[in-house]
Coordinates of C-alpha atoms in Angstrom, one line a residue:
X1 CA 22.2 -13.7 8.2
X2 CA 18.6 -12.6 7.8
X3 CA 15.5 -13.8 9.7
X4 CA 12.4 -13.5 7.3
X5 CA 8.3 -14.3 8.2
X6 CA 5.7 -14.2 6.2
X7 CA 2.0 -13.9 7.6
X8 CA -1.4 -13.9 5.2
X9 CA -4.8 -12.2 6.3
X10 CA -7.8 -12.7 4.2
X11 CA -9.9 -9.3 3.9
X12 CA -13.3 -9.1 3.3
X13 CA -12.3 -5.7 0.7
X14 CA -11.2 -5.2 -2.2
X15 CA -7.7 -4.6 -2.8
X16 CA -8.5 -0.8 -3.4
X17 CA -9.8 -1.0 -0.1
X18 CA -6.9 -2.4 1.6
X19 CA -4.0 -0.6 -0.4
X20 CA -6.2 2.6 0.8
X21 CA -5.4 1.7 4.2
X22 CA -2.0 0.4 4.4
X23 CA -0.9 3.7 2.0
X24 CA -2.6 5.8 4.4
X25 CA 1.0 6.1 6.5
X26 CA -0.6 9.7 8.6
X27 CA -3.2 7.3 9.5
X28 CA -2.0 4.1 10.4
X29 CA -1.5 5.2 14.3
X30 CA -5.1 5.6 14.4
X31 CA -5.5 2.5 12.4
X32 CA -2.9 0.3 14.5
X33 CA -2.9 0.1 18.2
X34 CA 1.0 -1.0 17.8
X35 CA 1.9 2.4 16.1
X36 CA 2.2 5.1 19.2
X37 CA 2.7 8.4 16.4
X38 CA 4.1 9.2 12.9
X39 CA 5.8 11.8 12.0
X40 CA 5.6 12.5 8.1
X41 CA 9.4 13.9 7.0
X42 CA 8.2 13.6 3.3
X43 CA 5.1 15.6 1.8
X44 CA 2.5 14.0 -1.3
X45 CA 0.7 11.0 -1.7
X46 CA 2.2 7.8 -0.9
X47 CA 4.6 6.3 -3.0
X48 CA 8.8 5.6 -4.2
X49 CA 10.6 7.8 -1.6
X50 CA 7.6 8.7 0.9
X51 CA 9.5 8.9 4.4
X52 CA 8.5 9.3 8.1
X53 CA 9.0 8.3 11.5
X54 CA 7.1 5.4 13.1
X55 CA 7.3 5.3 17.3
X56 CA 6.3 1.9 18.6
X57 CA 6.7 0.6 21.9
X58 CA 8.0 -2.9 22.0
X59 CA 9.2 -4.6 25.2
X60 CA 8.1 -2.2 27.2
X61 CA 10.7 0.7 25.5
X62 CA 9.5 3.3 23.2
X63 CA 11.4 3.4 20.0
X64 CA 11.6 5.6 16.7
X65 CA 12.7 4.4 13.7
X66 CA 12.9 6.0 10.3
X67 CA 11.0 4.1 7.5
X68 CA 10.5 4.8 3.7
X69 CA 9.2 3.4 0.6
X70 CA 11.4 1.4 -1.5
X71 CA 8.9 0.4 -4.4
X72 CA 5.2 0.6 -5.0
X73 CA 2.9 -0.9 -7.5
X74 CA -0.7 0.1 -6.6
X75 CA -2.7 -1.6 -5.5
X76 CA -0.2 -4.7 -6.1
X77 CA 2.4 -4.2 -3.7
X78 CA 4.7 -1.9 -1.6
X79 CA 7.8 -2.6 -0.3
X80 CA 8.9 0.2 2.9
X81 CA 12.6 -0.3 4.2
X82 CA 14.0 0.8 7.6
X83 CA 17.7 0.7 9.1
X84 CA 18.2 0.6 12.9
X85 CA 20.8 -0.3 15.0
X86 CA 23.0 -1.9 12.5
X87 CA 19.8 -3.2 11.1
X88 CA 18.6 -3.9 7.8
X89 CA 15.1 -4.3 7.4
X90 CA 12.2 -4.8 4.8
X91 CA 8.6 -5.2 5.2
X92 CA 6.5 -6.1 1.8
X93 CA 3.1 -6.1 1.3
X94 CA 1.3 -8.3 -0.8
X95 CA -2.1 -7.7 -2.0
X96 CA -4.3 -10.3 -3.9
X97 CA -8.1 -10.9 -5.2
X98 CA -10.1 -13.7 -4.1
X99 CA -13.1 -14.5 -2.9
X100 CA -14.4 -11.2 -3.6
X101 CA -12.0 -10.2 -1.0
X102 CA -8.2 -10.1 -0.9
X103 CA -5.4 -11.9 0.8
X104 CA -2.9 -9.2 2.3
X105 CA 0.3 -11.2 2.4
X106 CA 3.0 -9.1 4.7
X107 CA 6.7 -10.6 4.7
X108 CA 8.9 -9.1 7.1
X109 CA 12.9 -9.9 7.0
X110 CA 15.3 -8.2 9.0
X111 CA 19.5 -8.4 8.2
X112 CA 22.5 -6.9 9.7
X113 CA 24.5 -5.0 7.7
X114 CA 27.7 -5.8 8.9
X115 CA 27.6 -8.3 10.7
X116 CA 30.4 -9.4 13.3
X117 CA 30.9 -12.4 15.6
X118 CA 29.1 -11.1 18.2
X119 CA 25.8 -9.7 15.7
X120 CA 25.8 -13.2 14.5
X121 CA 25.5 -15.0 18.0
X122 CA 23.1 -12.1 18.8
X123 CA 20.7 -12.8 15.8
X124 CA 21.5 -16.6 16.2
X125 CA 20.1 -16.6 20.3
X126 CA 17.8 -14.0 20.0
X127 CA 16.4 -14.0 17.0
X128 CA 13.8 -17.0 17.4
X129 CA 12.5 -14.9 19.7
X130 CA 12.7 -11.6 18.6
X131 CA 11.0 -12.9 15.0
X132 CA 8.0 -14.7 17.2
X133 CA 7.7 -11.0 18.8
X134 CA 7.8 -9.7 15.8
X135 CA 5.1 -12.0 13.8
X136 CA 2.6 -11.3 17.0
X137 CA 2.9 -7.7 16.9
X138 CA 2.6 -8.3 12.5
X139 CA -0.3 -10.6 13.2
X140 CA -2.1 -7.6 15.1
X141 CA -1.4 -5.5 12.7
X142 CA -3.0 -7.3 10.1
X143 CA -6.1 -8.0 11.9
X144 CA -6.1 -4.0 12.4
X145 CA -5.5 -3.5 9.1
X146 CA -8.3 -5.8 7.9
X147 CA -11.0 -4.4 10.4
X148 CA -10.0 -1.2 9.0
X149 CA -10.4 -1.7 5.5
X150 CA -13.9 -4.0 6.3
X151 CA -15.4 -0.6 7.4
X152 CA -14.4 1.4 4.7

């Protein structure tokens, strides 16, 4: 069972602009109020295989989770992976001209990977809720994201 979302932001920047922000991951906890610190556990330029940890504070409880990036296509597309608790998930940005601008399309799913009886009620009674979290906190993001990449 997987609970996906999808959001779009229009950015007034071009898709250089934007992919410079969202690949900038020592930056992003200056860049998204959501993001409390990162810790890089991978060194280079962003790409296939860049890792680090990401602390957020959700629900009032602070919590680390290691992330990486599963495929790139500059200034296209990125796809970064997490697993956490038994959880499986993906988050894929989509970046596309128009307008002079670009629509940053972010699509968040998250799976269990094995699921049981009680992971399925779980997902089934919480999930609703946990996904409308979820695409609020996303939401913010992309706003932050887009305010960023406007002043570059």
């Amino acid at each position: 069972m997987e609970h996906t979302t999808t959001l779009t932001q229009h950015i007034n920047a071009s898709p250089e602009k934007v992919w410079a922000v969202i690949s900038d991951i020592p930056g992003s906890a200056t860049t998204l109020s959501g993001i409390d610190s990162v810790q890089m556990l991978s060194e280079g330029p962003y790409g296939e295989g860049t890792r680090w940890k990401e602390t957020r504070t959700m629900m009032g409880r602070q919590e680390t989770v290691e992330m990486w990036v599963a495929e790139t296509d500059p200034p296209r597309s990125t796809t970064v992976k997490a697993l956490q608790g038994g959880a499986d998930y993906t988050t894929r940005f989509t970046l596309t001209g128009r307008d002079g601008g670009t629509d940053l399309t972010l699509t968040f799913g998250a799976g269990i990977l094995k699921p049981t009886l009680l992971s399925k009620v779980t997902m089934a009674l919480f999930g609703k809720i946990g996904m409308s979290m979820t695409r609020k906190a996303l939401g913010k993001d992309l706003a932050e994201i887009a305010a960023k990449a406007e002043s570059l």
